Every structure is written in C-alpha cells, then in structure tokens.
Amino acid sequence: MKLCLIGDAKNIHIRRRAEFFAGIGYDVHVISFSNYDIPKTKVHLLHSVLPTKLKYFGVIFSALNKIDSIQPDVIDVHYLTGFGFIGSFIPKKYPVVATAWGSDVLVSTYRSFFLRHVVQRISARADKIVSVSKQITQRLKDLDVDQKKVETFPMGVDLQKFQCQKFFTKQEKKLPFTVISTRWLEPIYNIGLLIDAIALVVEKNKNFHFMIVGDGSLRSKYEQLIEEKKIREYVTFTGKIDHTQLIKLLADADVYVTTSLSDGTSESLLEAMASGLFPIATNIPANSGWIRHGENGVLIPINDPHKLAEYLLIAYEDEKLRKRAVEENLKIIVEKGNLHKNMGRLSGIYESLVR
C-alpha cells in the first residue's frame, strides 16, 4: 500500500508513524515544509513565500500536485489545523484519514474562529478521523463532527524499546534519586511549576537530581530561574536528545513528572509508564484518563508547586507505592498503550478505505 502522510517530517509523531508503516512494507511518503531523514520514506518538500501564519495558503496547489504525482492509496493528514487546511482541499478520489493530536482541537478551536472552521472543514472532508484521546473526541462532538467517522485510540509505545527493569532484582536505593521531565520547554508544558517545586524539595532532601529533557523557546528563561533559585547543582538540562538517549535516561530514572496545561494523549507519559517510572502528572483530562490518583501515580494541580514537592518527597520515601504503580502501569500499557497493537488498528482503517 502507498501511504502519504501530510505533516511536519521533524515531528516525532510523523516520524514514528512513517517508520512503523515503512517497516511493515508500506510505500511511505511525507509531504512537509521541513526535511528529515526518515528510514525507507521519501519526503516531498513544500516551499511557501508567505509569512509563517499564512504559509499554508501559499502551498495548496503545490501540495495537491505532489499528491497527484505520488498517487497514494491513502492520505493521513496530521494536526487538524495547519496541515488540516491543506487536507481539506484534497479531491474525493483519494481516501483521507485526519489525525487529531491535542492542541489543534483542544486549544486552537477555542482561541480562533478561523481555526475552528478549519477543524470542521477537514473533519467534513476526511473519510475517517483518528483521535488520540477521549477529550479530543468530545470536543469534536461539540463541534458537530460526525462521530461515525471518529476512532479513538493513542499511538502507543514500542514495548520492544521501552522496557521496565525496575524492581525485578533486589538492589539498594541508588542516589541521587532521579526525577525526569521530557516535555518541550514551551509555555503549554508549564516547566516553571517543576522548577519551583525543585527548590522546595531540595530544602528538605538533597538526595534528588532532576533531568529536564528537551529544548524550546523558554530554555534560557528556565536556566536563569535555576540560577536565581540557587539549585543549579540539582538540575541538568539535556537539550534535544535522540530516541536512544531518551530510552536510557528513562531506564535510569525513578520518577516522571509532566506539568502540562493541556494534552491529547501524552506519548511521553506512556513511555515513562512503560519504562517503570512512578508518574506525577497535572490533573488534566489527558492524564486522569491514564492515572488513578494514589494507585498507579498521582495527580497534582496545574499551579501548586508545594503539592508537587510534597508528592516528590512521598515518592522518594515510599518504595511500595512506586512498585505497586509500576506493576499496574505495565498492565495498562500492554492493554491500551501498545504501539504495535494500536498501529495494527490504524492499518485496518487504512485498508478499509481502499477496498
């Protein structure tokens, strides 16, 4: 089958989907503004002379020409805003799947009448819509999107790569106790909450170290904040890292923290759960759908560093709590967050559209 993905080739979701389907024999193409070397995948570049916010208007005909040259069996458009605008012009002769990831539906449709219209337009054009979380599906329902088109499931985690080795062998508590965050350093991910909590934690227990993984527009601000709070020795900023490095860092950590203000399904959270980390997450629908407070992790307010610090200290002391959460989370990921199982479901959707 010839599959054409329309989205940012540098985006991890696009890359993983392309790699998976190329790996099982699909002929995979990506139409994107940015280039990226994805194994067994051909990237077709779009070029727009318009400003960033208008760039999608300038490439509609170019994108349609590229689609005609590829002649795909199925097109999968990623993010219902932006690339969804391009996707809404695709001729009916091509089956279209539209994949909604989070902020494209949960944030943009509240902030902009135009983007709300774009989401409704691509949803009307698409033959199937893949939503990665129940709250995205509910928002699409609120926007009068035909629910018969919508399939709800996350992308999932490659359990051959993310494997838990914790608690399987008896070992002394290692120090420092490592806490990791793997979200981008952008406003929506609210990393300032974690930094405020770090200062509170190390006042009471200095056996902690915090790994802040990723990059973003707020990195210099956060690094300055670390210096101002005099907690630099307890924090490492890794910058952007590759997948292999991420797997190792997760394997070596004890607790995972996500302070996001909004999400679809956080693949970062699922990776941490699969790797055997104790999850502490903001109490938003995307996280409460995976974490039952006090059972397989804890949920915290989006603006309370004292509560986050409290639960970090509890996680340090209570190994039984962490072990119980790890065991439960592995069951959850195998059942609901298995990449191969979920991509098999997506493959079924693709194939149903070309019969």
Coordinates of C-alpha atoms in Angstrom, one line a residue:
M1 CA 0.0 0.0 0.0
K2 CA 1.2 3.5 -0.8
L3 CA 0.7 5.8 2.2
C4 CA 1.1 9.6 2.1
L5 CA 1.4 11.5 5.4
I6 CA 0.9 15.2 5.4
G7 CA 2.6 16.9 8.3
D8 CA 5.9 18.1 9.8
A9 CA 8.6 15.5 8.9
K10 CA 10.6 16.6 12.0
N11 CA 7.6 15.9 14.3
I12 CA 8.1 12.7 16.4
H13 CA 4.6 11.5 15.7
I14 CA 5.0 11.8 12.0
R15 CA 8.4 10.1 12.1
R16 CA 7.3 7.2 14.2
R17 CA 4.2 6.6 12.1
A18 CA 6.3 6.7 8.9
E19 CA 8.9 4.4 10.4
F20 CA 6.3 1.9 11.6
F21 CA 4.4 1.6 8.3
A22 CA 7.6 1.6 6.2
G23 CA 8.9 -1.2 8.5
I24 CA 5.9 -3.4 7.7
G25 CA 6.2 -2.9 3.9
Y26 CA 4.2 0.2 3.1
D27 CA 5.5 2.6 0.5
V28 CA 5.5 5.7 2.7
H29 CA 5.7 9.4 1.5
V30 CA 5.6 12.5 3.6
I31 CA 4.6 16.0 2.4
S32 CA 6.2 18.6 4.7
F33 CA 7.7 22.1 5.0
S34 CA 10.8 20.6 6.7
N35 CA 13.1 17.8 5.6
Y36 CA 14.1 14.9 7.8
D37 CA 15.9 11.6 7.1
I38 CA 13.2 9.0 7.9
P39 CA 14.2 5.4 7.0
K40 CA 12.6 4.0 3.9
T41 CA 10.5 7.1 3.5
K42 CA 10.5 9.8 0.8
V43 CA 10.0 13.4 2.0
H44 CA 8.4 15.8 -0.5
L45 CA 9.2 19.5 0.4
L46 CA 6.7 22.3 0.3
H47 CA 8.0 25.9 -0.1
S48 CA 6.0 29.0 0.7
V49 CA 7.0 32.6 0.3
L50 CA 4.2 33.8 2.6
P51 CA 4.7 34.6 6.3
T52 CA 4.6 31.7 8.8
K53 CA 0.9 32.2 9.8
L54 CA -0.1 32.3 6.1
K55 CA 2.3 29.7 4.7
Y56 CA -0.4 27.0 4.3
F57 CA -2.4 29.3 1.9
G58 CA 0.6 29.5 -0.4
V59 CA 1.2 25.8 -0.9
I60 CA -2.3 24.3 -1.6
F61 CA -1.8 23.8 -5.3
S62 CA 1.8 22.6 -4.8
A63 CA 0.6 20.0 -2.2
L64 CA -2.2 18.8 -4.5
N65 CA 0.3 18.4 -7.4
K66 CA 2.6 16.4 -5.1
I67 CA -0.3 14.2 -4.1
D68 CA -1.1 13.6 -7.8
S69 CA 2.5 12.7 -8.5
I70 CA 2.6 10.2 -5.6
Q71 CA -0.8 8.7 -6.4
P72 CA -1.3 7.3 -2.8
D73 CA -3.8 4.7 -1.8
V74 CA -4.5 6.6 1.5
I75 CA -3.6 10.0 2.8
D76 CA -3.2 10.7 6.5
V77 CA -3.3 14.4 7.5
H78 CA -1.7 15.3 10.8
Y79 CA -3.0 18.1 13.1
L80 CA -6.4 19.3 12.0
T81 CA -5.2 22.9 11.9
G82 CA -2.4 24.0 9.5
F83 CA -2.0 20.8 7.5
G84 CA -5.7 20.2 8.0
F85 CA -6.4 23.3 6.0
I86 CA -4.4 21.8 3.1
G87 CA -6.0 18.4 3.6
S88 CA -9.5 19.9 3.3
F89 CA -8.8 20.6 -0.4
I90 CA -7.8 17.1 -1.3
P91 CA -10.0 15.7 -4.1
K92 CA -12.5 13.0 -3.2
K93 CA -10.8 10.4 -5.3
Y94 CA -8.2 10.0 -2.5
P95 CA -9.3 8.4 0.8
V96 CA -8.3 10.7 3.7
V97 CA -7.6 10.0 7.3
A98 CA -7.3 13.0 9.6
T99 CA -5.3 12.6 12.9
A100 CA -6.0 14.9 15.8
W101 CA -3.3 15.2 18.4
G102 CA -4.3 17.7 21.0
S103 CA -3.8 21.4 20.9
D104 CA -5.1 21.5 17.3
V105 CA -8.5 20.7 18.7
L106 CA -8.3 21.4 22.5
V107 CA -6.7 24.8 22.3
S108 CA -7.0 26.3 18.8
T109 CA -10.7 25.8 18.4
Y110 CA -11.3 27.9 21.5
R111 CA -8.9 30.7 20.5
S112 CA -9.7 31.2 16.9
F113 CA -13.0 31.2 14.9
F114 CA -11.0 30.6 11.7
L115 CA -9.1 27.6 13.1
R116 CA -12.4 26.2 14.5
H117 CA -13.7 26.4 10.9
V118 CA -10.6 24.7 9.6
V119 CA -11.1 21.8 12.0
Q120 CA -14.7 21.4 11.0
R121 CA -13.7 21.7 7.3
I122 CA -11.1 18.9 7.4
S123 CA -13.4 16.8 9.6
A124 CA -16.1 17.1 6.9
R125 CA -13.6 16.1 4.2
A126 CA -12.0 13.2 6.0
D127 CA -13.3 9.7 5.5
K128 CA -12.0 8.7 8.9
I129 CA -10.7 10.7 11.9
V130 CA -8.3 9.3 14.4
S131 CA -8.4 11.0 17.8
V132 CA -5.7 10.1 20.4
S133 CA -7.9 10.8 23.4
K134 CA -11.5 10.9 24.7
Q135 CA -11.4 14.6 25.4
I136 CA -10.4 15.3 21.8
T137 CA -13.3 13.2 20.6
Q138 CA -15.7 15.0 22.9
R139 CA -14.5 18.4 21.6
L140 CA -15.0 17.2 18.0
K141 CA -18.5 16.1 19.0
D142 CA -19.1 19.6 20.4
L143 CA -18.1 20.9 17.0
D144 CA -20.7 18.8 15.3
V145 CA -18.2 16.4 13.7
D146 CA -19.8 13.2 12.6
Q147 CA -19.0 10.7 15.3
K148 CA -19.4 7.7 13.0
K149 CA -16.1 8.8 11.4
V150 CA -14.1 9.0 14.7
E151 CA -11.9 6.3 16.1
T152 CA -10.3 7.0 19.5
F153 CA -7.0 5.4 20.5
P154 CA -3.5 6.6 21.2
M155 CA -0.4 5.9 19.1
G156 CA 1.2 3.9 21.9
V157 CA 4.6 2.8 23.0
D158 CA 7.1 0.4 21.3
L159 CA 7.4 -2.1 24.1
Q160 CA 10.4 -3.7 22.4
K161 CA 12.3 -0.4 23.1
F162 CA 10.8 0.9 26.3
Q163 CA 11.2 -1.9 28.8
C164 CA 10.9 -1.8 32.6
Q165 CA 13.8 -3.4 34.6
K166 CA 12.9 -1.8 37.9
F167 CA 12.1 -3.8 41.0
F168 CA 12.9 -7.1 39.2
T169 CA 16.1 -7.6 41.1
K170 CA 16.8 -6.6 44.7
Q171 CA 19.0 -3.6 45.0
E172 CA 20.0 -0.8 47.4
K173 CA 18.3 2.5 46.9
K174 CA 20.6 4.4 44.5
L175 CA 21.4 8.0 45.0
P176 CA 20.7 10.5 43.7
F177 CA 17.0 9.8 43.3
T178 CA 16.3 10.9 39.7
V179 CA 13.3 12.8 38.5
I180 CA 12.8 13.3 34.8
S181 CA 10.7 15.6 32.6
T182 CA 10.6 15.1 28.9
R183 CA 8.3 17.8 27.7
W184 CA 9.3 20.7 25.4
L185 CA 10.3 24.0 27.1
E186 CA 7.3 25.9 25.8
P187 CA 4.5 27.7 27.7
I188 CA 1.9 25.0 27.4
Y189 CA 4.2 22.5 29.2
N190 CA 4.5 24.7 32.3
I191 CA 8.0 23.6 33.3
G192 CA 8.2 26.6 35.7
L193 CA 6.0 24.6 38.0
L194 CA 8.6 21.9 38.3
I195 CA 11.4 24.3 38.8
D196 CA 9.5 26.0 41.7
A197 CA 8.9 22.6 43.2
I198 CA 12.6 21.6 42.9
A199 CA 13.6 24.5 45.1
L200 CA 11.1 23.3 47.7
V201 CA 12.2 19.7 47.5
V202 CA 16.0 20.2 48.0
E203 CA 15.4 22.4 51.0
K204 CA 14.2 19.2 52.7
N205 CA 16.1 16.4 50.9
K206 CA 19.3 16.9 48.9
N207 CA 19.4 13.3 47.5
F208 CA 17.5 14.3 44.4
H209 CA 18.6 15.1 40.9
F210 CA 16.3 16.5 38.2
M211 CA 16.7 15.8 34.4
I212 CA 14.9 18.4 32.2
V213 CA 15.0 16.8 28.8
G214 CA 14.2 18.8 25.6
D215 CA 14.5 22.2 24.2
G216 CA 12.3 25.2 23.4
S217 CA 11.8 28.9 23.4
L218 CA 11.8 29.2 27.3
R219 CA 15.1 27.3 27.9
S220 CA 17.2 30.4 28.7
K221 CA 14.4 31.7 31.0
Y222 CA 14.3 28.4 32.9
E223 CA 18.1 28.2 33.1
Q224 CA 18.2 31.7 34.6
L225 CA 15.4 30.8 37.0
I226 CA 17.5 27.8 38.2
E227 CA 20.5 30.1 38.8
E228 CA 18.3 32.6 40.7
K229 CA 16.9 29.9 43.0
K230 CA 20.5 28.6 43.6
I231 CA 19.5 25.0 42.6
R232 CA 21.8 24.5 39.6
E233 CA 23.7 21.6 41.1
Y234 CA 20.5 19.6 41.3
V235 CA 19.3 20.1 37.7
T236 CA 20.6 19.0 34.3
F237 CA 19.2 20.5 31.1
T238 CA 20.0 17.9 28.4
G239 CA 18.7 19.9 25.4
K240 CA 17.2 17.9 22.5
I241 CA 18.3 14.2 22.5
D242 CA 17.7 11.3 20.2
H243 CA 15.4 8.3 20.9
T244 CA 18.2 6.0 22.0
Q245 CA 19.4 8.5 24.6
L246 CA 15.8 9.1 25.8
I247 CA 15.3 5.3 26.4
K248 CA 18.5 5.2 28.5
L249 CA 17.6 8.2 30.6
L250 CA 14.1 6.9 31.3
A251 CA 15.6 3.5 32.3
D252 CA 17.9 5.2 34.8
A253 CA 15.2 7.5 36.3
D254 CA 12.9 6.9 39.3
V255 CA 10.0 9.4 38.8
Y256 CA 8.5 11.0 35.8
V257 CA 6.9 14.5 36.0
T258 CA 4.6 16.1 33.4
T259 CA 3.3 19.6 34.3
S260 CA 1.5 20.2 31.0
L261 CA -1.5 22.5 30.9
S262 CA -3.1 20.6 28.0
D263 CA -2.6 17.4 26.1
G264 CA -4.2 14.9 23.8
T265 CA -2.7 11.7 25.0
S266 CA 0.9 12.3 26.2
E267 CA 3.1 9.8 24.5
S268 CA 5.8 10.9 26.9
L269 CA 3.7 9.8 29.8
L270 CA 3.1 6.4 28.2
E271 CA 6.8 6.0 27.6
A272 CA 7.6 6.7 31.2
M273 CA 4.9 4.3 32.4
A274 CA 6.3 1.6 30.1
S275 CA 9.8 2.3 31.4
G276 CA 8.7 1.7 35.0
L277 CA 8.8 5.3 36.4
F278 CA 6.4 6.5 39.0
P279 CA 4.3 9.2 37.3
I280 CA 3.3 12.5 38.8
A281 CA 1.1 14.5 36.4
T282 CA -1.1 17.5 36.3
N283 CA -4.7 16.8 36.8
I284 CA -6.0 17.4 33.3
P285 CA -8.2 15.0 31.3
A286 CA -5.4 13.7 29.2
N287 CA -3.6 12.5 32.3
S288 CA -6.5 11.4 34.5
G289 CA -7.5 9.1 31.7
W290 CA -4.3 7.1 32.4
I291 CA -3.6 7.8 36.1
R292 CA -5.8 6.9 39.1
H293 CA -4.6 9.2 41.9
G294 CA -2.8 7.3 44.6
E295 CA -2.9 4.0 42.8
N296 CA -0.7 4.0 39.7
G297 CA 0.6 7.5 40.1
V298 CA -0.5 10.9 41.5
L299 CA -2.3 13.9 40.0
I300 CA -1.5 17.4 41.0
P301 CA -3.0 20.9 40.4
I302 CA -1.5 22.8 37.5
N303 CA -0.4 25.7 39.7
D304 CA 0.7 24.3 43.1
P305 CA 4.5 23.7 43.4
H306 CA 4.0 22.8 47.1
K307 CA 1.8 19.9 46.2
L308 CA 4.2 18.7 43.5
A309 CA 7.1 18.9 46.0
E310 CA 5.1 17.0 48.6
Y311 CA 4.4 14.1 46.2
L312 CA 8.1 14.0 45.1
L313 CA 9.1 13.6 48.7
I314 CA 6.5 10.9 49.2
A315 CA 7.7 9.0 46.1
Y316 CA 11.2 9.1 47.5
E317 CA 10.2 7.6 50.8
D318 CA 7.5 5.1 49.7
E319 CA 9.1 2.3 47.6
K320 CA 6.0 0.1 48.0
L321 CA 3.8 2.8 46.4
R322 CA 6.2 3.1 43.5
K323 CA 6.5 -0.6 43.0
R324 CA 2.7 -1.1 43.0
A325 CA 2.3 1.7 40.5
V326 CA 5.0 0.2 38.2
E327 CA 3.2 -3.2 38.1
E328 CA -0.2 -1.6 37.4
N329 CA 1.2 0.7 34.7
L330 CA 2.8 -2.1 32.8
K331 CA -0.6 -3.9 32.6
I332 CA -2.2 -0.6 31.4
I333 CA 0.4 0.0 28.7
V334 CA 0.2 -3.6 27.4
E335 CA -3.6 -3.4 27.2
K336 CA -4.2 0.1 25.9
G337 CA -0.8 1.7 25.0
N338 CA 0.9 -0.9 22.8
L339 CA 2.2 0.7 19.7
H340 CA 2.1 -2.5 17.6
K341 CA -1.5 -3.3 18.6
N342 CA -2.7 0.3 18.0
M343 CA -0.9 0.7 14.7
G344 CA -2.5 -2.6 13.6
R345 CA -5.8 -1.0 14.3
L346 CA -4.8 2.0 12.2
S347 CA -3.6 -0.3 9.4
G348 CA -7.1 -1.8 9.4
I349 CA -8.6 1.7 9.0
Y350 CA -6.3 2.4 6.0
E351 CA -7.1 -0.9 4.4
S352 CA -10.8 -0.5 4.9
L353 CA -10.7 2.8 2.9
V354 CA -9.1 1.2 -0.2
R355 CA -11.3 -1.9 -0.5

